[in-house]
Short mmCIF file of the C-alpha atoms (twelve columns), coordinates in Angstrom:
data_MODEL
# 
_entry.id   MODEL 
# 
loop_
_atom_site.group_PDB 
_atom_site.id 
_atom_site.type_symbol 
_atom_site.label_atom_id 
_atom_site.label_alt_id 
_atom_site.label_comp_id 
_atom_site.label_asym_id 
_atom_site.label_seq_id 
_atom_site.Cartn_x 
_atom_site.Cartn_y 
_atom_site.Cartn_z 
_atom_site.pdbx_PDB_model_num 
ATOM 1  C CA . UNK A 1  62.964  53.757  -6.747 1 
ATOM 2  C CA . UNK A 2  61.036  55.906  -3.390 1 
ATOM 3  C CA . UNK A 3  57.735  55.568  -5.992 1 
ATOM 4  C CA . UNK A 4  57.873  52.192  -6.673 1 
ATOM 5  C CA . UNK A 5  58.198  51.874  -3.274 1 
ATOM 6  C CA . UNK A 6  55.189  53.992  -1.489 1 
ATOM 7  C CA . UNK A 7  53.056  52.370  -5.015 1 
ATOM 8  C CA . UNK A 8  53.851  48.793  -3.803 1 
ATOM 9  C CA . UNK A 9  53.063  50.450  -0.839 1 
ATOM 10 C CA . UNK A 10 50.085  51.618  -1.686 1 
ATOM 11 C CA . UNK A 11 48.851  48.520  -2.876 1 
ATOM 12 C CA . UNK A 12 49.875  45.262  -0.398 1 
ATOM 13 C CA . UNK A 13 47.438  48.562  1.895  1 
ATOM 14 C CA . UNK A 14 45.075  48.272  -0.970 1 
ATOM 15 C CA . UNK A 15 45.682  44.106  -1.030 1 
ATOM 16 C CA . UNK A 16 45.895  43.504  2.988  1 
ATOM 17 C CA . UNK A 17 42.064  45.985  3.243  1 
ATOM 18 C CA . UNK A 18 40.848  44.059  0.692  1 
ATOM 19 C CA . UNK A 19 42.334  40.561  2.600  1 
ATOM 20 C CA . UNK A 20 40.717  42.403  6.199  1 
ATOM 21 C CA . UNK A 21 37.386  43.429  4.908  1 
ATOM 22 C CA . UNK A 22 37.156  39.394  3.091  1 
ATOM 23 C CA . UNK A 23 37.639  37.940  6.607  1 
ATOM 24 C CA . UNK A 24 35.118  40.089  8.362  1 
ATOM 25 C CA . UNK A 25 32.530  38.737  5.185  1 
ATOM 26 C CA . UNK A 26 34.068  35.079  6.353  1 
ATOM 27 C CA . UNK A 27 33.028  35.856  9.903  1 
ATOM 28 C CA . UNK A 28 30.110  36.875  9.303  1 
ATOM 29 C CA . UNK A 29 28.626  33.663  7.256  1 
ATOM 30 C CA . UNK A 30 30.601  31.882  9.493  1 
ATOM 31 C CA . UNK A 31 28.260  33.219  12.629 1 
ATOM 32 C CA . UNK A 32 25.309  32.091  10.072 1 
ATOM 33 C CA . UNK A 33 26.016  29.586  9.591  1 
ATOM 34 C CA . UNK A 34 26.822  28.500  12.745 1 
ATOM 35 C CA . UNK A 35 23.021  29.660  13.930 1 
ATOM 36 C CA . UNK A 36 21.749  27.645  11.170 1 
ATOM 37 C CA . UNK A 37 23.922  24.709  12.905 1 
ATOM 38 C CA . UNK A 38 21.648  25.844  15.786 1 
ATOM 39 C CA . UNK A 39 18.773  26.321  14.625 1 
ATOM 40 C CA . UNK A 40 18.597  22.801  11.981 1 
ATOM 41 C CA . UNK A 41 20.301  20.183  15.683 1 
ATOM 42 C CA . UNK A 42 17.319  21.940  17.922 1 
ATOM 43 C CA . UNK A 43 14.506  21.009  14.935 1 
ATOM 44 C CA . UNK A 44 16.499  17.315  14.413 1 
ATOM 45 C CA . UNK A 45 16.079  16.672  18.005 1 
ATOM 46 C CA . UNK A 46 11.976  17.726  18.257 1 
ATOM 47 C CA . UNK A 47 11.882  16.221  15.215 1 
ATOM 48 C CA . UNK A 48 13.338  13.163  16.884 1 
ATOM 49 C CA . UNK A 49 11.226  13.447  19.935 1 
ATOM 50 C CA . UNK A 50 7.983   13.039  17.593 1 
ATOM 51 C CA . UNK A 51 9.002   9.898   16.541 1 
ATOM 52 C CA . UNK A 52 9.385   8.270   19.675 1 
ATOM 53 C CA . UNK A 53 6.151   9.743   20.681 1 
ATOM 54 C CA . UNK A 54 4.381   8.411   17.601 1 
ATOM 55 C CA . UNK A 55 6.579   5.439   18.014 1 
ATOM 56 C CA . UNK A 56 5.126   4.704   22.124 1 
ATOM 57 C CA . UNK A 57 1.945   6.095   20.197 1 
ATOM 58 C CA . UNK A 58 0.982   2.930   17.997 1 
ATOM 59 C CA . UNK A 59 2.523   0.733   20.286 1 
ATOM 60 C CA . UNK A 60 -0.294  1.187   22.874 1 
ATOM 61 C CA . UNK A 61 -2.300  1.534   19.663 1 
ATOM 62 C CA . UNK A 62 -1.811  -1.787  19.191 1 
ATOM 63 C CA . UNK A 63 -1.397  -3.034  22.550 1 
ATOM 64 C CA . UNK A 64 -5.074  -1.592  22.981 1 
ATOM 65 C CA . UNK A 65 -5.956  -3.954  19.715 1 
ATOM 66 C CA . UNK A 66 -4.250  -6.525  20.488 1 
ATOM 67 C CA . UNK A 67 -6.983  -6.384  24.250 1 
ATOM 68 C CA . UNK A 68 -9.905  -5.203  22.270 1 
ATOM 69 C CA . UNK A 69 -9.309  -8.550  20.187 1 
ATOM 70 C CA . UNK A 70 -8.781  -10.402 23.383 1 
ATOM 71 C CA . UNK A 71 -12.195 -9.188  24.342 1 
ATOM 72 C CA . UNK A 72 -13.739 -9.583  21.197 1 
ATOM 73 C CA . UNK A 73 -13.193 -13.324 21.057 1 
ATOM 74 C CA . UNK A 74 -13.684 -13.933 24.886 1 
ATOM 75 C CA . UNK A 75 -17.216 -11.778 24.233 1 
ATOM 76 C CA . UNK A 76 -18.112 -15.014 20.825 1 
ATOM 77 C CA . UNK A 77 -16.977 -17.690 23.508 1 
ATOM 78 C CA . UNK A 78 -19.084 -16.826 25.819 1 
ATOM 79 C CA . UNK A 79 -21.761 -16.092 23.215 1 
ATOM 80 C CA . UNK A 80 -21.714 -19.391 21.595 1 
ATOM 81 C CA . UNK A 81 -22.637 -21.207 25.422 1 
# 
């Protein structure tokens, strides 16, 4: 009986060590994933900023094109006089 109890205790200790090692590995993976999430969030912020800047530049170019078209039309009307 004592030998069975000692074997059971040894088995439980071995299982406990295995579970603790698995937990440590999972905590390490969690830290890695959290770091990756943070990197992705920072990248997303940069991409959103670049998108906003590109949209702003497109609007500026559209306004400039409209202004130049109006100037060209005014010059054409002036030349027809």
